[in-house]
Structure formats: structure tokens, C-alpha cells
Amino acid sequence: MNPSNFLAELKRRNVYKVAIAYLVAGWALSQGIAQVFPVFDISNWAIRIIVLLIVVGFPVAVVFAWFFEITPEGVKRTEVADAMPKATGRKRHAWIYVVVAGAAISVALFFLGRYTASNRAAAAAPNELPAKSIAVLPFENLSEDKANAFFAEGVQDEILTRLAKVADLKVISRTSTQHFKSAPENLPEIAKRLGVMHILEGSVQKASDQVRVNVQLINALTDAHLWADTYDRKLTDIFSVETEIAKAIADTLQAKLTGSELLFIAAGTTESTEAHQLYLKGRYFWNKRTGNDLKKSIDYFQQAIAVDPNYALAYAGVADAYVWLPGYTAGTTRDCYPKAKAAATKALQLDDTLAEAHTTLALAIWLYDFDSAQAIREFQRAIELNPNYAIAHQQYGNNTLAALGRFDDAIGEGKRAVELDPLSLVINTDLGSDYYYARRYDEAIAQLRKTLEMDPGFYIAHLVLGQVLDAKGARDAAIVECQKARALNDDPSVLGVLARAYGLSGNKMEAEKILDQLKKLSQERYVSAYSFALTYLGLGDKEEELRWLEQSYQDRAGSDIGFIRVDPLLDPLRGDPRFEALAEKIVPMREFRASSK
């Protein structure tokens, strides 16, 4: 066929028109789906398949145009269409309308996609804050009796606890939210610091057996009030109020609730208002975290148990207090850890869904029994029940996982704890400890400096920083940090680290003075055997150091001796047969190696 005749035939059969119309329409469709599909989270593979079909369809459309013609009477072969009367000009130019319509649709879809994408980006722009995230700020106590502050704190805590059990929500822990007052003006700044998009504010007014609770849920970035309500109820109905509030918030934030989560949110704790108020007073003092306040909390928890012997949360409170007492030198490990274990076990016999009790039981099992397998099971169950429980993540990582040498896992849990409780000084410090045990000293120092920027007076961060600097060989700087810690708190554990640094830097005289101090203090209060061990290490007395480390094991002081496989301060003893035999009793090498894989 003559090329000129072939081109003319293409024109006569409208192949050119069909090809142009197809290309315009195909381009419009591909542009549209490329802009719109991602907005609805449709996978890229679906977009690729559609574009591929458009490309494959082009030669099919061209071949179709050669052999067939679209007429007012339908699709006809070209020879038949040629014999039919000519269509009107409007019909002849229909392909132009197809091109124009395709272009218009393409432009519309393009701008629709850009608009929705920009809106989406704007919503996520402020630090990529998750949409389903919330912080419950302290509730204002409007009661005439200001002693009811514990009750307002309790209502806030109960609502937070119910919300925290919803896996689809990110809920900030109470430790961080307590840094802010009720109904603050700088909500966007608070949201940024806490890493949340929503804030719940509230107030509580209690008079006799009547309670009024006001709450409002706010989008902290836009200051939009999403939901608010007022509840006037009898004191006996306070649990149902807390449940209603938690459900309303979850619904407003469109959080997915499983059947078990619905049960957790609605679960009651005690039918006795007297027992509940005693429990709230116990938590009020427990949250203060001093040795004396922990003892006061135990007294209130036990009073609550006396009123209601089946009050699981009160037993969990007793366990929580006892497990922390040795850390505040307010009790011995041999006395406190078994009591914590017994109380947590009782709490779980009454209610197996308490993440707090599983966490404390895990701690007691690890710190006292050195049973890593059982401790891990309890920690994992706690996190399963309450994925927002920062303490479970913190202790799982900082205690068991770090001690077993699973450093990446430990640091991951520590970071998750910080995400859930970003302003907690102890959780931030423990993340620094995770880096320290992993011997990532520079990262540990950076994390601890960050913690001290939050509060320069937090002595534990100074102490851990001193340990890191000592392990890194910067003993003069380590001594300075330990001296700061000692000036801020008279915790005897500081003295052992300080004595080691003095001794290894050549100042044996100061180390001897500290040894005398520890001996005198041990007659008045609990002083860990580990502190004596570090002091004798600084003095170069290996026999005494090993004896005191063995005593730490006999004392079941897991918070000290449990880290025997990973503690950098004990490195001078590694390879000694007696030391290795002791380490084998605490963390068998088969478990340590297996856990590191």
C-alpha cells in the first residue's frame, strides 16, 4: 500500500481521532488515580496495574478504530458505516468533546488529589502527631474540702487507666501529665511536648455522697472542642462515670475496641466506696515516691483490703509499694521482694487482667528469684493487657532484657516507655542505663544530659552519668557527677560508685573514708552489699569484693547483682573463676547467649 494512501486511510477511518482521544483519556485517568488513590491508602501495586492496562489497551483501541466505526445505530464495521448517511457535524466532532472532557477530568482529579494530600500533610505536620493520641491532664479539685485533692487525682487516674488499655490509642502516662495544671492556656506547646494531638481536661467536685465531674476533649492543635459533658452522680456511681467517659473518648477518636478492651474499660474494682477512697489515698502517697510516702501508701492499701478483702487493686498497690522500697533504702530486699511477690500473686488471683500486678510480679520474680523466663512471660502479659503502661515497657527493658544482654530489645522497650511517658525523669534515666549496659557510652551520656536538662536536681541521673563516665575512663568527671548526686540525696548507693572512682583514680584515702561511712550507715539503715563491693574494688581488695558480691546474691538484691553479666563497673573481675561461678548462678551463660541471638 502506498504510504500516502495508508495515512489517508487512517484519517478516513478515524484512527487518528481515536488514538488522540484514548491518549488524553488514559493520561487523565492515570493522573487522577495517582493523585487520589494514595489519599485512601490504596496500594501502589493497584495503581501500577491500572496504568499497565491503559498502556496495553492503546493498540487494541487503534485496531478497533481501523475495523469498526461508532454510529448513531451502534458499532458497525467500517465498510457498513461508509455506506450509511453522513452524521451531523455535531456527531462528527464528538471526539473533540471527549478530549476536552478528559482534560477537564484530569485537571479536576489533579487538584483534588493535591488538596486532599495537602490537608493530610497539614494534619500530620506538627511533629507527625498520631491522630489517636491523648493526654489526660490533672483534674481540678473544686471541692470545698481541699483534702479531696486525692479524689480528683484518683478520677483522673482511673480514666487514664481505662483508656490506656485500648491498644489503638496512644495514652500518655500520669507521670508526664502531672507536670501541667488543669485547663492550661498553651495547649499546642503541651501537645508537642507530650507527643499527642488531643487533651482531656476536667474538674471534680465532691460533697458528701454527691460527685460532679466535668470533662472536655480538645484538639490541642486547632483548639477545637470535640466533646464535653457533665456528670452529676452519687459517689457509688463513680466507676460507671469513669467508664462512660472512657468510652465516649474512644468513640470520638474513632479508636477500635476489641471485646476484651470493652470489658476492661467497663470493669468495676470494688463495690465499697470506703475501700475505694482508701485505695485512692494510697495511690496519692505512692505517686510521691519517697521512702516514707511508700510506707504510708502501704498503710492505706491495707486499710482498703481490710474493708474489702477481695479488692484486687489494693493488693496490687501493696505489691507496687514493697517492690520499690529497697530502691529508696526504706526496706531490705529479703523482706520487701517476697511481700511484693505475695501481694501481686493475690491481686492476680482476684483479677488476672491487672497489668500493674503482672508487672510487679515480673519484677519480684526477676529481682528475687532470678527467673528470667517467668519474668519475661509476666512482662509480656502486662504489655498485652495494657500496651500503654510505660512502667511495664521500662522495667521489662531496663531490668530483665538488659541483664540478659538483649540490648537492642531493651533499648526498644526503653524508647517506647519514653514515648508513653516523655517527661518521666526515671524512665528517661533508665533509657540512659540501657545504653550504658550496651556499652554505647556516648548515646548514654547524651540521653542522661537530656534528662538533666529537664531537671538538674534529679540525683539518679547524676549517679548513672557518673557510672557511665567512670566506665569510659573519665574518672575525674565521674567523681564530679557522683559528688553532685551525693549533695542532692544521701542514698548510700552513690557512695559505692564514688569510692570506686576515687580508688581507681589513685585516691585511696578518699575511698577508705567512704568505706568507714558505709560501715556506720549500715548500722542505721539498709546499705546494699553491692556498694561495699564497689568500694573494695576501688581499694584493690578482690577477696572482699567477691565476698560482698556473694552477699549481694545471698540478699537476693537483683537490682544490683542481677546485672553481673553486663555491668561495666565489674569488668576488672571478669575471667576470675569465682566471679564467673557466681555469674552462672544468677544468669546462666546458656540463657545469656541464647537471649543475645
mmCIF file of N, CA and C in Angstrom, residues 54-156:
data_model
loop_
_atom_site.group_PDB
_atom_site.id
_atom_site.type_symbol
_atom_site.label_atom_id
_atom_site.label_comp_id
_atom_site.label_asym_id
_atom_site.label_seq_id
_atom_site.Cartn_x
_atom_site.Cartn_y
_atom_site.Cartn_z
ATOM 1 N N ILE A 54 -3.981 0.452 30.853
ATOM 2 C CA ILE A 54 -4.203 1.579 29.943
ATOM 3 C C ILE A 54 -3.228 1.506 28.761
ATOM 4 N N VAL A 55 -1.958 1.193 29.076
ATOM 5 C CA VAL A 55 -0.936 1.102 28.023
ATOM 6 C C VAL A 55 -1.253 -0.050 27.066
ATOM 7 N N VAL A 56 -1.588 -1.220 27.639
ATOM 8 C CA VAL A 56 -1.904 -2.391 26.807
ATOM 9 C C VAL A 56 -3.142 -2.133 25.964
ATOM 10 N N GLY A 57 -4.065 -1.348 26.480
ATOM 11 C CA GLY A 57 -5.311 -1.084 25.754
ATOM 12 C C GLY A 57 -5.165 -0.174 24.549
ATOM 13 N N PHE A 58 -4.045 0.576 24.443
ATOM 14 C CA PHE A 58 -3.887 1.530 23.345
ATOM 15 C C PHE A 58 -3.878 0.834 21.980
ATOM 16 N N PRO A 59 -3.015 -0.162 21.760
ATOM 17 C CA PRO A 59 -3.044 -0.813 20.428
ATOM 18 C C PRO A 59 -4.386 -1.481 20.154
ATOM 19 N N VAL A 60 -5.051 -1.988 21.187
ATOM 20 C CA VAL A 60 -6.366 -2.600 20.991
ATOM 21 C C VAL A 60 -7.353 -1.561 20.474
ATOM 22 N N ALA A 61 -7.310 -0.338 21.065
ATOM 23 C CA ALA A 61 -8.222 0.724 20.639
ATOM 24 C C ALA A 61 -7.939 1.156 19.205
ATOM 25 N N VAL A 62 -6.658 1.208 18.834
ATOM 26 C CA VAL A 62 -6.294 1.615 17.476
ATOM 27 C C VAL A 62 -6.778 0.580 16.459
ATOM 28 N N VAL A 63 -6.551 -0.707 16.750
ATOM 29 C CA VAL A 63 -7.015 -1.773 15.854
ATOM 30 C C VAL A 63 -8.535 -1.746 15.731
ATOM 31 N N PHE A 64 -9.210 -1.510 16.857
ATOM 32 C CA PHE A 64 -10.671 -1.424 16.863
ATOM 33 C C PHE A 64 -11.136 -0.292 15.942
ATOM 34 N N ALA A 65 -10.453 0.848 16.015
ATOM 35 C CA ALA A 65 -10.830 2.008 15.198
ATOM 36 C C ALA A 65 -10.661 1.732 13.706
ATOM 37 N N TRP A 66 -9.687 0.891 13.333
ATOM 38 C CA TRP A 66 -9.461 0.561 11.924
ATOM 39 C C TRP A 66 -10.613 -0.266 11.363
ATOM 40 N N PHE A 67 -11.091 -1.207 12.147
ATOM 41 C CA PHE A 67 -12.091 -2.143 11.626
ATOM 42 C C PHE A 67 -13.543 -1.735 11.931
ATOM 43 N N PHE A 68 -13.722 -0.852 12.954
ATOM 44 C CA PHE A 68 -15.088 -0.530 13.354
ATOM 45 C C PHE A 68 -15.290 0.972 13.462
ATOM 46 N N GLU A 69 -16.594 1.355 13.388
ATOM 47 C CA GLU A 69 -16.968 2.760 13.482
ATOM 48 C C GLU A 69 -18.155 2.861 14.439
ATOM 49 N N ILE A 70 -18.162 3.873 15.263
ATOM 50 C CA ILE A 70 -19.297 4.100 16.156
ATOM 51 C C ILE A 70 -20.286 5.016 15.429
ATOM 52 N N THR A 71 -21.496 4.523 15.214
ATOM 53 C CA THR A 71 -22.531 5.281 14.503
ATOM 54 C C THR A 71 -23.725 5.482 15.423
ATOM 55 N N PRO A 72 -24.682 6.349 15.024
ATOM 56 C CA PRO A 72 -25.905 6.519 15.841
ATOM 57 C C PRO A 72 -26.654 5.209 16.017
ATOM 58 N N GLU A 73 -26.469 4.256 15.082
ATOM 59 C CA GLU A 73 -27.154 2.975 15.195
ATOM 60 C C GLU A 73 -26.320 1.936 15.953
ATOM 61 N N GLY A 74 -25.155 2.351 16.488
ATOM 62 C CA GLY A 74 -24.308 1.442 17.233
ATOM 63 C C GLY A 74 -22.985 1.212 16.531
ATOM 64 N N VAL A 75 -22.253 0.198 16.980
ATOM 65 C CA VAL A 75 -20.942 -0.115 16.412
ATOM 66 C C VAL A 75 -21.133 -0.921 15.121
ATOM 67 N N LYS A 76 -20.543 -0.400 14.032
ATOM 68 C CA LYS A 76 -20.634 -1.065 12.723
ATOM 69 C C LYS A 76 -19.234 -1.228 12.156
ATOM 70 N N ARG A 77 -19.083 -2.252 11.286
ATOM 71 C CA ARG A 77 -17.818 -2.376 10.574
ATOM 72 C C ARG A 77 -17.643 -1.157 9.687
ATOM 73 N N THR A 78 -16.422 -0.776 9.393
ATOM 74 C CA THR A 78 -16.128 0.465 8.664
ATOM 75 C C THR A 78 -16.798 0.482 7.295
ATOM 76 N N GLU A 79 -16.816 -0.673 6.597
ATOM 77 C CA GLU A 79 -17.412 -0.716 5.267
ATOM 78 C C GLU A 79 -18.915 -0.410 5.341
ATOM 79 N N VAL A 80 -19.566 -0.918 6.355
ATOM 80 C CA VAL A 80 -21.007 -0.673 6.521
ATOM 81 C C VAL A 80 -21.255 0.785 6.881
ATOM 82 N N ALA A 81 -20.411 1.318 7.764
ATOM 83 C CA ALA A 81 -20.586 2.712 8.199
ATOM 84 C C ALA A 81 -20.394 3.672 7.046
ATOM 85 N N ASP A 82 -19.478 3.311 6.099
ATOM 86 C CA ASP A 82 -19.235 4.197 4.953
ATOM 87 C C ASP A 82 -20.464 4.307 4.065
ATOM 88 N N ALA A 83 -21.255 3.239 4.020
ATOM 89 C CA ALA A 83 -22.434 3.235 3.144
ATOM 90 C C ALA A 83 -23.623 3.952 3.772
ATOM 91 N N MET A 84 -23.533 4.299 5.055
ATOM 92 C CA MET A 84 -24.638 4.954 5.767
ATOM 93 C C MET A 84 -24.599 6.447 5.519
ATOM 94 N N PRO A 85 -25.762 7.135 5.719
ATOM 95 C CA PRO A 85 -25.778 8.598 5.552
ATOM 96 C C PRO A 85 -24.801 9.258 6.517
ATOM 97 N N LYS A 86 -24.239 10.377 6.113
ATOM 98 C CA LYS A 86 -23.259 11.093 6.930
ATOM 99 C C LYS A 86 -23.911 11.644 8.195
ATOM 100 N N ALA A 87 -23.157 11.549 9.328
ATOM 101 C CA ALA A 87 -23.667 12.103 10.592
ATOM 102 C C ALA A 87 -23.552 13.594 10.581
ATOM 103 N N THR A 88 -24.266 14.208 11.485
ATOM 104 C CA THR A 88 -24.221 15.670 11.590
ATOM 105 C C THR A 88 -22.838 16.106 12.040
ATOM 106 N N GLY A 89 -22.592 17.387 11.852
ATOM 107 C CA GLY A 89 -21.291 17.923 12.269
ATOM 108 C C GLY A 89 -21.048 17.732 13.741
ATOM 109 N N ARG A 90 -22.181 17.822 14.543
ATOM 110 C CA ARG A 90 -22.054 17.683 15.995
ATOM 111 C C ARG A 90 -21.553 16.293 16.328
ATOM 112 N N LYS A 91 -22.083 15.270 15.564
ATOM 113 C CA LYS A 91 -21.657 13.903 15.808
ATOM 114 C C LYS A 91 -20.246 13.680 15.323
ATOM 115 N N ARG A 92 -19.928 14.315 14.134
ATOM 116 C CA ARG A 92 -18.593 14.101 13.572
ATOM 117 C C ARG A 92 -17.498 14.613 14.495
ATOM 118 N N HIS A 93 -17.846 15.644 15.269
ATOM 119 C CA HIS A 93 -16.821 16.246 16.138
ATOM 120 C C HIS A 93 -16.951 15.793 17.588
ATOM 121 N N ALA A 94 -17.615 14.664 17.816
ATOM 122 C CA ALA A 94 -17.797 14.174 19.185
ATOM 123 C C ALA A 94 -16.463 13.870 19.858
ATOM 124 N N TRP A 95 -15.476 13.449 19.036
ATOM 125 C CA TRP A 95 -14.182 13.108 19.626
ATOM 126 C C TRP A 95 -13.529 14.313 20.299
ATOM 127 N N ILE A 96 -13.847 15.516 19.777
ATOM 128 C CA ILE A 96 -13.288 16.736 20.386
ATOM 129 C C ILE A 96 -13.812 16.894 21.807
ATOM 130 N N TYR A 97 -15.126 16.591 21.960
ATOM 131 C CA TYR A 97 -15.712 16.709 23.300
ATOM 132 C C TYR A 97 -15.086 15.691 24.266
ATOM 133 N N VAL A 98 -14.759 14.515 23.735
ATOM 134 C CA VAL A 98 -14.099 13.504 24.568
ATOM 135 C C VAL A 98 -12.760 14.017 25.072
ATOM 136 N N VAL A 99 -11.990 14.642 24.139
ATOM 137 C CA VAL A 99 -10.686 15.180 24.521
ATOM 138 C C VAL A 99 -10.827 16.264 25.581
ATOM 139 N N VAL A 100 -11.772 17.203 25.350
ATOM 140 C CA VAL A 100 -11.963 18.307 26.298
ATOM 141 C C VAL A 100 -12.420 17.783 27.654
ATOM 142 N N ALA A 101 -13.384 16.833 27.636
ATOM 143 C CA ALA A 101 -13.884 16.279 28.895
ATOM 144 C C ALA A 101 -12.783 15.540 29.652
ATOM 145 N N GLY A 102 -11.973 14.787 28.913
ATOM 146 C CA GLY A 102 -10.873 14.063 29.551
ATOM 147 C C GLY A 102 -9.883 15.004 30.195
ATOM 148 N N ALA A 103 -9.556 16.088 29.485
ATOM 149 C CA ALA A 103 -8.624 17.068 30.045
ATOM 150 C C ALA A 103 -9.191 17.715 31.301
ATOM 151 N N ALA A 104 -10.493 18.040 31.258
ATOM 152 C CA ALA A 104 -11.134 18.668 32.412
ATOM 153 C C ALA A 104 -11.130 17.729 33.619
ATOM 154 N N ILE A 105 -11.443 16.449 33.369
ATOM 155 C CA ILE A 105 -11.440 15.479 34.461
ATOM 156 C C ILE A 105 -10.041 15.326 35.043
ATOM 157 N N SER A 106 -9.047 15.299 34.144
ATOM 158 C CA SER A 106 -7.662 15.166 34.595
ATOM 159 C C SER A 106 -7.269 16.315 35.519
ATOM 160 N N VAL A 107 -7.588 17.537 35.094
ATOM 161 C CA VAL A 107 -7.238 18.714 35.901
ATOM 162 C C VAL A 107 -7.961 18.669 37.247
ATOM 163 N N ALA A 108 -9.257 18.283 37.213
ATOM 164 C CA ALA A 108 -10.041 18.231 38.452
ATOM 165 C C ALA A 108 -9.467 17.220 39.422
ATOM 166 N N LEU A 109 -9.132 16.008 38.907
ATOM 167 C CA LEU A 109 -8.569 14.982 39.777
ATOM 168 C C LEU A 109 -7.207 15.390 40.321
ATOM 169 N N PHE A 110 -6.437 16.074 39.478
ATOM 170 C CA PHE A 110 -5.121 16.537 39.908
ATOM 171 C C PHE A 110 -5.230 17.450 41.118
ATOM 172 N N PHE A 111 -6.120 18.461 41.013
ATOM 173 C CA PHE A 111 -6.255 19.410 42.114
ATOM 174 C C PHE A 111 -6.939 18.778 43.334
ATOM 175 N N LEU A 112 -7.844 17.830 43.100
ATOM 176 C CA LEU A 112 -8.458 17.123 44.214
ATOM 177 C C LEU A 112 -7.408 16.353 45.002
ATOM 178 N N GLY A 113 -6.562 15.656 44.264
ATOM 179 C CA GLY A 113 -5.508 14.903 44.931
ATOM 180 C C GLY A 113 -4.555 15.802 45.688
ATOM 181 N N ARG A 114 -4.158 16.907 45.061
ATOM 182 C CA ARG A 114 -3.237 17.828 45.733
ATOM 183 C C ARG A 114 -3.873 18.431 46.976
ATOM 184 N N TYR A 115 -5.176 18.749 46.871
ATOM 185 C CA TYR A 115 -5.879 19.372 48.003
ATOM 186 C C TYR A 115 -5.969 18.411 49.191
ATOM 187 N N THR A 116 -6.415 17.175 48.897
ATOM 188 C CA THR A 116 -6.557 16.210 49.981
ATOM 189 C C THR A 116 -5.205 15.827 50.558
ATOM 190 N N ALA A 117 -4.207 15.715 49.689
ATOM 191 C CA ALA A 117 -2.875 15.379 50.181
ATOM 192 C C ALA A 117 -2.315 16.482 51.062
ATOM 193 N N SER A 118 -2.562 17.740 50.656
ATOM 194 C CA SER A 118 -2.056 18.856 51.456
ATOM 195 C C SER A 118 -2.757 18.922 52.799
ATOM 196 N N ASN A 119 -4.072 18.635 52.778
ATOM 197 C CA ASN A 119 -4.806 18.617 54.044
ATOM 198 C C ASN A 119 -4.267 17.520 54.958
ATOM 199 N N ARG A 120 -3.985 16.401 54.338
ATOM 200 C CA ARG A 120 -3.451 15.290 55.110
ATOM 201 C C ARG A 120 -2.086 15.644 55.697
ATOM 202 N N ALA A 121 -1.279 16.251 54.876
ATOM 203 C CA ALA A 121 0.051 16.645 55.348
ATOM 204 C C ALA A 121 -0.044 17.659 56.466
ATOM 205 N N ALA A 122 -1.015 18.582 56.330
ATOM 206 C CA ALA A 122 -1.182 19.600 57.364
ATOM 207 C C ALA A 122 -1.590 18.972 58.683
ATOM 208 N N ALA A 123 -2.434 17.946 58.582
ATOM 209 C CA ALA A 123 -2.878 17.286 59.809
ATOM 210 C C ALA A 123 -1.726 16.570 60.487
ATOM 211 N N ALA A 124 -0.808 16.047 59.691
ATOM 212 C CA ALA A 124 0.305 15.286 60.267
ATOM 213 C C ALA A 124 1.540 16.130 60.499
ATOM 214 N N ALA A 125 1.518 17.366 60.025
ATOM 215 C CA ALA A 125 2.710 18.196 60.042
ATOM 216 C C ALA A 125 3.287 18.434 61.420
ATOM 217 N N PRO A 126 2.483 18.778 62.442
ATOM 218 C CA PRO A 126 3.074 19.104 63.728
ATOM 219 C C PRO A 126 3.697 17.867 64.377
ATOM 220 N N ASN A 127 4.966 17.602 64.008
ATOM 221 C CA ASN A 127 5.726 16.501 64.567
ATOM 222 C C ASN A 127 5.093 15.136 64.311
ATOM 223 N N GLU A 128 4.257 15.052 63.238
ATOM 224 C CA GLU A 128 3.637 13.777 62.906
ATOM 225 C C GLU A 128 2.884 13.199 64.105
ATOM 226 N N LEU A 129 2.143 14.037 64.800
ATOM 227 C CA LEU A 129 1.416 13.580 65.978
ATOM 228 C C LEU A 129 0.338 12.589 65.569
ATOM 229 N N PRO A 130 0.261 11.447 66.225
ATOM 230 C CA PRO A 130 -0.767 10.464 65.874
ATOM 231 C C PRO A 130 -2.159 10.989 66.183
ATOM 232 N N ALA A 131 -3.094 10.734 65.287
ATOM 233 C CA ALA A 131 -4.457 11.242 65.461
ATOM 234 C C ALA A 131 -5.133 10.622 66.673
ATOM 235 N N LYS A 132 -4.837 9.352 66.951
ATOM 236 C CA LYS A 132 -5.479 8.666 68.078
ATOM 237 C C LYS A 132 -4.551 8.694 69.290
ATOM 238 N N SER A 133 -4.267 9.884 69.763
ATOM 239 C CA SER A 133 -3.380 10.051 70.909
ATOM 240 C C SER A 133 -3.988 11.059 71.867
ATOM 241 N N ILE A 134 -3.758 10.837 73.166
ATOM 242 C CA ILE A 134 -4.415 11.678 74.168
ATOM 243 C C ILE A 134 -3.589 11.751 75.445
ATOM 244 N N ALA A 135 -3.667 12.899 76.087
ATOM 245 C CA ALA A 135 -3.095 13.082 77.418
ATOM 246 C C ALA A 135 -4.221 13.571 78.334
ATOM 247 N N VAL A 136 -4.342 12.950 79.493
ATOM 248 C CA VAL A 136 -5.360 13.346 80.474
ATOM 249 C C VAL A 136 -4.679 14.229 81.506
ATOM 250 N N LEU A 137 -4.950 15.528 81.450
ATOM 251 C CA LEU A 137 -4.303 16.473 82.361
ATOM 252 C C LEU A 137 -4.905 16.363 83.761
ATOM 253 N N PRO A 138 -4.190 16.857 84.778
ATOM 254 C CA PRO A 138 -4.712 16.789 86.146
ATOM 255 C C PRO A 138 -6.099 17.423 86.243
ATOM 256 N N PHE A 139 -7.006 16.756 86.929
ATOM 257 C CA PHE A 139 -8.342 17.295 87.127
ATOM 258 C C PHE A 139 -8.317 18.308 88.273
ATOM 259 N N GLU A 140 -9.024 19.382 88.077
ATOM 260 C CA GLU A 140 -9.085 20.421 89.097
ATOM 261 C C GLU A 140 -10.014 19.984 90.227
ATOM 262 N N ASN A 141 -9.559 20.190 91.446
ATOM 263 C CA ASN A 141 -10.373 19.855 92.614
ATOM 264 C C ASN A 141 -11.219 21.068 92.994
ATOM 265 N N LEU A 142 -12.521 21.008 92.725
ATOM 266 C CA LEU A 142 -13.426 22.115 93.021
ATOM 267 C C LEU A 142 -14.170 21.923 94.342
ATOM 268 N N SER A 143 -13.831 20.879 95.065
ATOM 269 C CA SER A 143 -14.490 20.613 96.341
ATOM 270 C C SER A 143 -14.106 21.679 97.368
ATOM 271 N N GLU A 144 -15.027 21.986 98.249
ATOM 272 C CA GLU A 144 -14.731 22.949 99.308
ATOM 273 C C GLU A 144 -13.646 22.404 100.225
ATOM 274 N N ASP A 145 -13.669 21.099 100.436
ATOM 275 C CA ASP A 145 -12.644 20.451 101.247
ATOM 276 C C ASP A 145 -11.437 20.155 100.362
ATOM 277 N N LYS A 146 -10.386 20.922 100.502
ATOM 278 C CA LYS A 146 -9.213 20.754 99.642
ATOM 279 C C LYS A 146 -8.491 19.431 99.893
ATOM 280 N N ALA A 147 -8.833 18.778 100.992
ATOM 281 C CA ALA A 147 -8.244 17.470 101.253
ATOM 282 C C ALA A 147 -8.730 16.432 100.254
ATOM 283 N N ASN A 148 -9.765 16.789 99.488
ATOM 284 C CA ASN A 148 -10.280 15.866 98.475
ATOM 285 C C ASN A 148 -9.440 15.864 97.200
ATOM 286 N N ALA A 149 -8.277 16.501 97.247
ATOM 287 C CA ALA A 149 -7.398 16.507 96.069
ATOM 288 C C ALA A 149 -7.062 15.088 95.640
ATOM 289 N N PHE A 150 -6.926 14.181 96.607
ATOM 290 C CA PHE A 150 -6.612 12.786 96.276
ATOM 291 C C PHE A 150 -7.727 12.168 95.436
ATOM 292 N N PHE A 151 -8.990 12.608 95.681
ATOM 293 C CA PHE A 151 -10.121 12.045 94.951
ATOM 294 C C PHE A 151 -10.102 12.517 93.496
ATOM 295 N N ALA A 152 -9.812 13.813 93.293
ATOM 296 C CA ALA A 152 -9.722 14.346 91.928
ATOM 297 C C ALA A 152 -8.607 13.645 91.167
ATOM 298 N N GLU A 153 -7.461 13.429 91.825
ATOM 299 C CA GLU A 153 -6.361 12.705 91.183
ATOM 300 C C GLU A 153 -6.777 11.287 90.838
ATOM 301 N N GLY A 154 -7.558 10.680 91.741
ATOM 302 C CA GLY A 154 -7.989 9.311 91.518
ATOM 303 C C GLY A 154 -8.903 9.169 90.320
ATOM 304 N N VAL A 155 -9.828 10.125 90.140
ATOM 305 C CA VAL A 155 -10.731 10.077 88.989
ATOM 306 C C VAL A 155 -9.935 10.212 87.695
ATOM 307 N N GLN A 156 -8.995 11.156 87.694
ATOM 308 C CA GLN A 156 -8.135 11.327 86.515
ATOM 309 C C GLN A 156 -7.384 10.028 86.222
#
